[in-house]
Amino acid sequence: EFNIILIRTILPIREHKGAVTAIQCLQDEEHMISGSYDKKLCVYSFHEQRLKYTLPSNKSSVTALTLNSSGSKLISCCLEN
């Protein structure tokens, strides 16, 4: 069985200065994290429709994001310098 999701703009991502390369929705379905070539991780609130946090910069461009099974830890992958 598949769930079909209608694609529409839910929350525009405007905080990055580089291409957005990774997006991860949190298990609470209230927050989303984006990563970019600008080395930033941004946490957005769906409910408030805004940026909530900018996480400390990575050492290089973000290429992927994932959460552990409980959703308590974020893992980001970056390009090697």
mmCIF file of N, CA and C in Angstrom:
data_model
loop_
_atom_site.group_PDB
_atom_site.id
_atom_site.type_symbol
_atom_site.label_atom_id
_atom_site.label_comp_id
_atom_site.label_asym_id
_atom_site.label_seq_id
_atom_site.Cartn_x
_atom_site.Cartn_y
_atom_site.Cartn_z
ATOM 1 N N GLU A 1 0.838 -1.168 0.000
ATOM 2 C CA GLU A 1 0.000 0.000 0.000
ATOM 3 C C GLU A 1 0.893 1.245 0.000
ATOM 4 N N PHE A 2 0.532 2.220 -0.790
ATOM 5 C CA PHE A 2 1.294 3.464 -0.891
ATOM 6 C C PHE A 2 0.441 4.639 -0.470
ATOM 7 N N ASN A 3 1.070 5.584 0.181
ATOM 8 C CA ASN A 3 0.421 6.856 0.477
ATOM 9 C C ASN A 3 0.815 7.831 -0.613
ATOM 10 N N ILE A 4 -0.131 8.465 -1.210
ATOM 11 C CA ILE A 4 0.154 9.436 -2.253
ATOM 12 C C ILE A 4 0.122 10.825 -1.635
ATOM 13 N N ILE A 5 1.195 11.565 -1.861
ATOM 14 C CA ILE A 5 1.313 12.905 -1.316
ATOM 15 C C ILE A 5 1.199 13.904 -2.459
ATOM 16 N N LEU A 6 0.323 14.857 -2.312
ATOM 17 C CA LEU A 6 0.216 15.915 -3.300
ATOM 18 C C LEU A 6 1.347 16.907 -3.067
ATOM 19 N N ILE A 7 2.064 17.214 -4.121
ATOM 20 C CA ILE A 7 3.201 18.119 -3.992
ATOM 21 C C ILE A 7 2.711 19.559 -4.140
ATOM 22 N N ARG A 8 3.029 20.358 -3.141
ATOM 23 C CA ARG A 8 2.711 21.780 -3.170
ATOM 24 C C ARG A 8 3.689 22.485 -2.241
ATOM 25 N N THR A 9 3.799 23.764 -2.388
ATOM 26 C CA THR A 9 4.688 24.507 -1.516
ATOM 27 C C THR A 9 4.061 24.604 -0.135
ATOM 28 N N ILE A 10 4.751 24.042 0.835
ATOM 29 C CA ILE A 10 4.271 24.072 2.207
ATOM 30 C C ILE A 10 4.995 25.163 2.981
ATOM 31 N N LEU A 11 6.298 25.232 2.773
ATOM 32 C CA LEU A 11 7.119 26.185 3.516
ATOM 33 C C LEU A 11 8.296 26.575 2.636
ATOM 34 N N PRO A 12 8.339 27.798 2.149
ATOM 35 C CA PRO A 12 9.474 28.196 1.312
ATOM 36 C C PRO A 12 10.764 28.247 2.133
ATOM 37 N N ILE A 13 11.841 27.806 1.537
ATOM 38 C CA ILE A 13 13.155 27.811 2.192
ATOM 39 C C ILE A 13 13.943 28.962 1.590
ATOM 40 N N ARG A 14 14.160 29.993 2.393
ATOM 41 C CA ARG A 14 14.829 31.188 1.883
ATOM 42 C C ARG A 14 16.086 31.558 2.662
ATOM 43 N N GLU A 15 16.429 30.799 3.658
ATOM 44 C CA GLU A 15 17.535 31.184 4.541
ATOM 45 C C GLU A 15 18.910 30.826 3.998
ATOM 46 N N HIS A 16 18.968 29.927 3.033
ATOM 47 C CA HIS A 16 20.258 29.469 2.530
ATOM 48 C C HIS A 16 20.792 30.382 1.435
ATOM 49 N N LYS A 17 22.120 30.465 1.385
ATOM 50 C CA LYS A 17 22.780 31.238 0.341
ATOM 51 C C LYS A 17 23.322 30.338 -0.759
ATOM 52 N N GLY A 18 23.165 29.051 -0.615
ATOM 53 C CA GLY A 18 23.581 28.079 -1.620
ATOM 54 C C GLY A 18 22.433 27.140 -1.907
ATOM 55 N N ALA A 19 22.642 26.243 -2.852
ATOM 56 C CA ALA A 19 21.608 25.277 -3.210
ATOM 57 C C ALA A 19 21.272 24.389 -2.014
ATOM 58 N N VAL A 20 19.974 24.148 -1.802
ATOM 59 C CA VAL A 20 19.527 23.229 -0.754
ATOM 60 C C VAL A 20 19.756 21.809 -1.272
ATOM 61 N N THR A 21 20.512 21.039 -0.519
ATOM 62 C CA THR A 21 20.905 19.701 -0.963
ATOM 63 C C THR A 21 20.292 18.577 -0.144
ATOM 64 N N ALA A 22 19.661 18.918 0.996
ATOM 65 C CA ALA A 22 19.073 17.873 1.842
ATOM 66 C C ALA A 22 17.925 18.451 2.664
ATOM 67 N N ILE A 23 16.875 17.655 2.803
ATOM 68 C CA ILE A 23 15.730 18.032 3.630
ATOM 69 C C ILE A 23 15.308 16.809 4.436
ATOM 70 N N GLN A 24 14.985 17.016 5.700
ATOM 71 C CA GLN A 24 14.522 15.931 6.559
ATOM 72 C C GLN A 24 13.371 16.444 7.413
ATOM 73 N N CYS A 25 12.240 15.759 7.397
ATOM 74 C CA CYS A 25 11.120 16.099 8.273
ATOM 75 C C CYS A 25 11.274 15.329 9.573
ATOM 76 N N LEU A 26 11.028 16.002 10.694
ATOM 77 C CA LEU A 26 11.126 15.347 11.983
ATOM 78 C C LEU A 26 9.883 14.505 12.230
ATOM 79 N N GLN A 27 10.010 13.535 13.137
ATOM 80 C CA GLN A 27 8.917 12.609 13.408
ATOM 81 C C GLN A 27 7.700 13.298 14.008
ATOM 82 N N ASP A 28 7.899 14.471 14.609
ATOM 83 C CA ASP A 28 6.750 15.184 15.185
ATOM 84 C C ASP A 28 5.867 15.812 14.103
ATOM 85 N N GLU A 29 6.330 15.760 12.862
ATOM 86 C CA GLU A 29 5.624 16.310 11.705
ATOM 87 C C GLU A 29 5.340 17.797 11.859
ATOM 88 N N GLU A 30 6.054 18.455 12.759
ATOM 89 C CA GLU A 30 5.915 19.898 12.971
ATOM 90 C C GLU A 30 7.151 20.666 12.520
ATOM 91 N N HIS A 31 8.261 19.944 12.323
ATOM 92 C CA HIS A 31 9.518 20.603 11.994
ATOM 93 C C HIS A 31 10.204 19.939 10.801
ATOM 94 N N MET A 32 11.015 20.734 10.131
ATOM 95 C CA MET A 32 11.788 20.270 8.991
ATOM 96 C C MET A 32 13.190 20.866 9.113
ATOM 97 N N ILE A 33 14.195 20.099 8.696
ATOM 98 C CA ILE A 33 15.574 20.579 8.691
ATOM 99 C C ILE A 33 16.057 20.578 7.251
ATOM 100 N N SER A 34 16.747 21.649 6.876
ATOM 101 C CA SER A 34 17.343 21.704 5.543
ATOM 102 C C SER A 34 18.841 21.920 5.663
ATOM 103 N N GLY A 35 19.578 21.374 4.715
ATOM 104 C CA GLY A 35 21.023 21.555 4.644
ATOM 105 C C GLY A 35 21.384 22.047 3.256
ATOM 106 N N SER A 36 22.531 22.725 3.153
ATOM 107 C CA SER A 36 22.853 23.400 1.904
ATOM 108 C C SER A 36 24.353 23.419 1.633
ATOM 109 N N TYR A 37 24.683 23.833 0.402
ATOM 110 C CA TYR A 37 26.078 24.062 0.039
ATOM 111 C C TYR A 37 26.681 25.199 0.852
ATOM 112 N N ASP A 38 25.853 26.039 1.469
ATOM 113 C CA ASP A 38 26.377 27.149 2.279
ATOM 114 C C ASP A 38 26.829 26.690 3.666
ATOM 115 N N LYS A 39 26.772 25.386 3.917
ATOM 116 C CA LYS A 39 27.250 24.742 5.143
ATOM 117 C C LYS A 39 26.292 24.895 6.331
ATOM 118 N N LYS A 40 25.130 25.484 6.118
ATOM 119 C CA LYS A 40 24.189 25.711 7.215
ATOM 120 C C LYS A 40 23.136 24.608 7.295
ATOM 121 N N LEU A 41 22.658 24.387 8.528
ATOM 122 C CA LEU A 41 21.496 23.555 8.800
ATOM 123 C C LEU A 41 20.435 24.467 9.399
ATOM 124 N N CYS A 42 19.251 24.467 8.816
ATOM 125 C CA CYS A 42 18.168 25.333 9.277
ATOM 126 C C CYS A 42 16.986 24.482 9.723
ATOM 127 N N VAL A 43 16.406 24.832 10.864
ATOM 128 C CA VAL A 43 15.232 24.136 11.401
ATOM 129 C C VAL A 43 14.028 25.056 11.235
ATOM 130 N N TYR A 44 13.001 24.554 10.572
ATOM 131 C CA TYR A 44 11.790 25.316 10.294
ATOM 132 C C TYR A 44 10.601 24.712 11.033
ATOM 133 N N SER A 45 9.652 25.567 11.377
ATOM 134 C CA SER A 45 8.397 25.131 11.967
ATOM 135 C C SER A 45 7.321 25.181 10.895
ATOM 136 N N PHE A 46 6.659 24.043 10.651
ATOM 137 C CA PHE A 46 5.528 24.035 9.721
ATOM 138 C C PHE A 46 4.372 24.870 10.285
ATOM 139 N N HIS A 47 4.114 24.687 11.578
ATOM 140 C CA HIS A 47 2.986 25.361 12.222
ATOM 141 C C HIS A 47 3.151 26.883 12.187
ATOM 142 N N GLU A 48 4.361 27.357 12.527
ATOM 143 C CA GLU A 48 4.606 28.800 12.569
ATOM 144 C C GLU A 48 5.008 29.368 11.209
ATOM 145 N N GLN A 49 5.287 28.485 10.251
ATOM 146 C CA GLN A 49 5.682 28.902 8.902
ATOM 147 C C GLN A 49 6.895 29.835 8.919
ATOM 148 N N ARG A 50 7.927 29.426 9.696
ATOM 149 C CA ARG A 50 9.117 30.270 9.777
ATOM 150 C C ARG A 50 10.342 29.465 10.216
ATOM 151 N N LEU A 51 11.494 30.102 10.043
ATOM 152 C CA LEU A 51 12.752 29.555 10.543
ATOM 153 C C LEU A 51 12.755 29.641 12.061
ATOM 154 N N LYS A 52 13.124 28.552 12.740
ATOM 155 C CA LYS A 52 13.208 28.566 14.196
ATOM 156 C C LYS A 52 14.642 28.659 14.675
ATOM 157 N N TYR A 53 15.544 27.895 14.033
ATOM 158 C CA TYR A 53 16.939 27.839 14.463
ATOM 159 C C TYR A 53 17.852 27.700 13.256
ATOM 160 N N THR A 54 19.042 28.214 13.403
ATOM 161 C CA THR A 54 20.122 27.881 12.486
ATOM 162 C C THR A 54 21.155 27.143 13.323
ATOM 163 N N LEU A 55 21.465 25.919 12.945
ATOM 164 C CA LEU A 55 22.406 25.115 13.715
ATOM 165 C C LEU A 55 23.836 25.477 13.347
ATOM 166 N N PRO A 56 24.785 25.235 14.257
ATOM 167 C CA PRO A 56 26.179 25.578 13.981
ATOM 168 C C PRO A 56 26.638 25.028 12.631
ATOM 169 N N SER A 57 27.484 25.795 11.999
ATOM 170 C CA SER A 57 27.946 25.484 10.651
ATOM 171 C C SER A 57 28.747 24.194 10.592
ATOM 172 N N ASN A 58 28.557 23.470 9.504
ATOM 173 C CA ASN A 58 29.390 22.321 9.212
ATOM 174 C C ASN A 58 30.712 22.825 8.646
ATOM 175 N N LYS A 59 31.677 21.938 8.537
ATOM 176 C CA LYS A 59 32.977 22.325 7.996
ATOM 177 C C LYS A 59 32.958 22.444 6.484
ATOM 178 N N SER A 60 31.980 21.820 5.854
ATOM 179 C CA SER A 60 31.853 21.923 4.399
ATOM 180 C C SER A 60 30.389 21.737 4.014
ATOM 181 N N SER A 61 30.117 21.738 2.735
ATOM 182 C CA SER A 61 28.745 21.681 2.223
ATOM 183 C C SER A 61 28.000 20.437 2.683
ATOM 184 N N VAL A 62 26.754 20.623 3.081
ATOM 185 C CA VAL A 62 25.901 19.518 3.526
ATOM 186 C C VAL A 62 25.403 18.759 2.290
ATOM 187 N N THR A 63 25.526 17.440 2.318
ATOM 188 C CA THR A 63 25.076 16.623 1.183
ATOM 189 C C THR A 63 23.911 15.705 1.534
ATOM 190 N N ALA A 64 23.715 15.397 2.829
ATOM 191 C CA ALA A 64 22.624 14.502 3.224
ATOM 192 C C ALA A 64 22.305 14.701 4.706
ATOM 193 N N LEU A 65 21.064 14.403 5.066
ATOM 194 C CA LEU A 65 20.606 14.469 6.457
ATOM 195 C C LEU A 65 19.808 13.217 6.771
ATOM 196 N N THR A 66 19.902 12.759 8.006
ATOM 197 C CA THR A 66 19.047 11.677 8.472
ATOM 198 C C THR A 66 18.888 11.797 9.984
ATOM 199 N N LEU A 67 17.861 11.177 10.513
ATOM 200 C CA LEU A 67 17.626 11.127 11.948
ATOM 201 C C LEU A 67 17.772 9.694 12.428
ATOM 202 N N ASN A 68 18.176 9.517 13.703
ATOM 203 C CA ASN A 68 18.186 8.166 14.250
ATOM 204 C C ASN A 68 16.746 7.691 14.429
ATOM 205 N N SER A 69 16.554 6.434 14.768
ATOM 206 C CA SER A 69 15.204 5.847 14.789
ATOM 207 C C SER A 69 14.270 6.517 15.796
ATOM 208 N N SER A 70 14.792 7.082 16.877
ATOM 209 C CA SER A 70 13.927 7.758 17.847
ATOM 210 C C SER A 70 13.701 9.221 17.482
ATOM 211 N N GLY A 71 14.435 9.724 16.494
ATOM 212 C CA GLY A 71 14.288 11.112 16.075
ATOM 213 C C GLY A 71 14.978 12.106 16.990
ATOM 214 N N SER A 72 15.848 11.609 17.879
ATOM 215 C CA SER A 72 16.497 12.493 18.855
ATOM 216 C C SER A 72 17.862 13.002 18.409
ATOM 217 N N LYS A 73 18.428 12.402 17.372
ATOM 218 C CA LYS A 73 19.758 12.814 16.905
ATOM 219 C C LYS A 73 19.735 13.017 15.397
ATOM 220 N N LEU A 74 20.340 14.109 14.980
ATOM 221 C CA LEU A 74 20.461 14.429 13.564
ATOM 222 C C LEU A 74 21.878 14.112 13.108
ATOM 223 N N ILE A 75 21.974 13.460 11.971
ATOM 224 C CA ILE A 75 23.278 13.161 11.375
ATOM 225 C C ILE A 75 23.343 13.879 10.047
ATOM 226 N N SER A 76 24.395 14.676 9.855
ATOM 227 C CA SER A 76 24.569 15.360 8.576
ATOM 228 C C SER A 76 25.851 14.877 7.913
ATOM 229 N N CYS A 77 25.794 14.699 6.619
ATOM 230 C CA CYS A 77 26.962 14.307 5.829
ATOM 231 C C CYS A 77 27.444 15.532 5.058
ATOM 232 N N CYS A 78 28.761 15.645 4.924
ATOM 233 C CA CYS A 78 29.339 16.809 4.268
ATOM 234 C C CYS A 78 30.373 16.384 3.239
ATOM 235 N N LEU A 79 30.633 17.289 2.316
ATOM 236 C CA LEU A 79 31.706 17.063 1.358
ATOM 237 C C LEU A 79 33.035 17.064 2.083
ATOM 238 N N GLU A 80 33.963 16.267 1.588
ATOM 239 C CA GLU A 80 35.293 16.235 2.179
ATOM 240 C C GLU A 80 36.102 17.412 1.657
ATOM 241 N N ASN A 81 36.817 18.078 2.549
ATOM 242 C CA ASN A 81 37.665 19.213 2.141
ATOM 243 C C ASN A 81 38.911 18.743 1.452
#
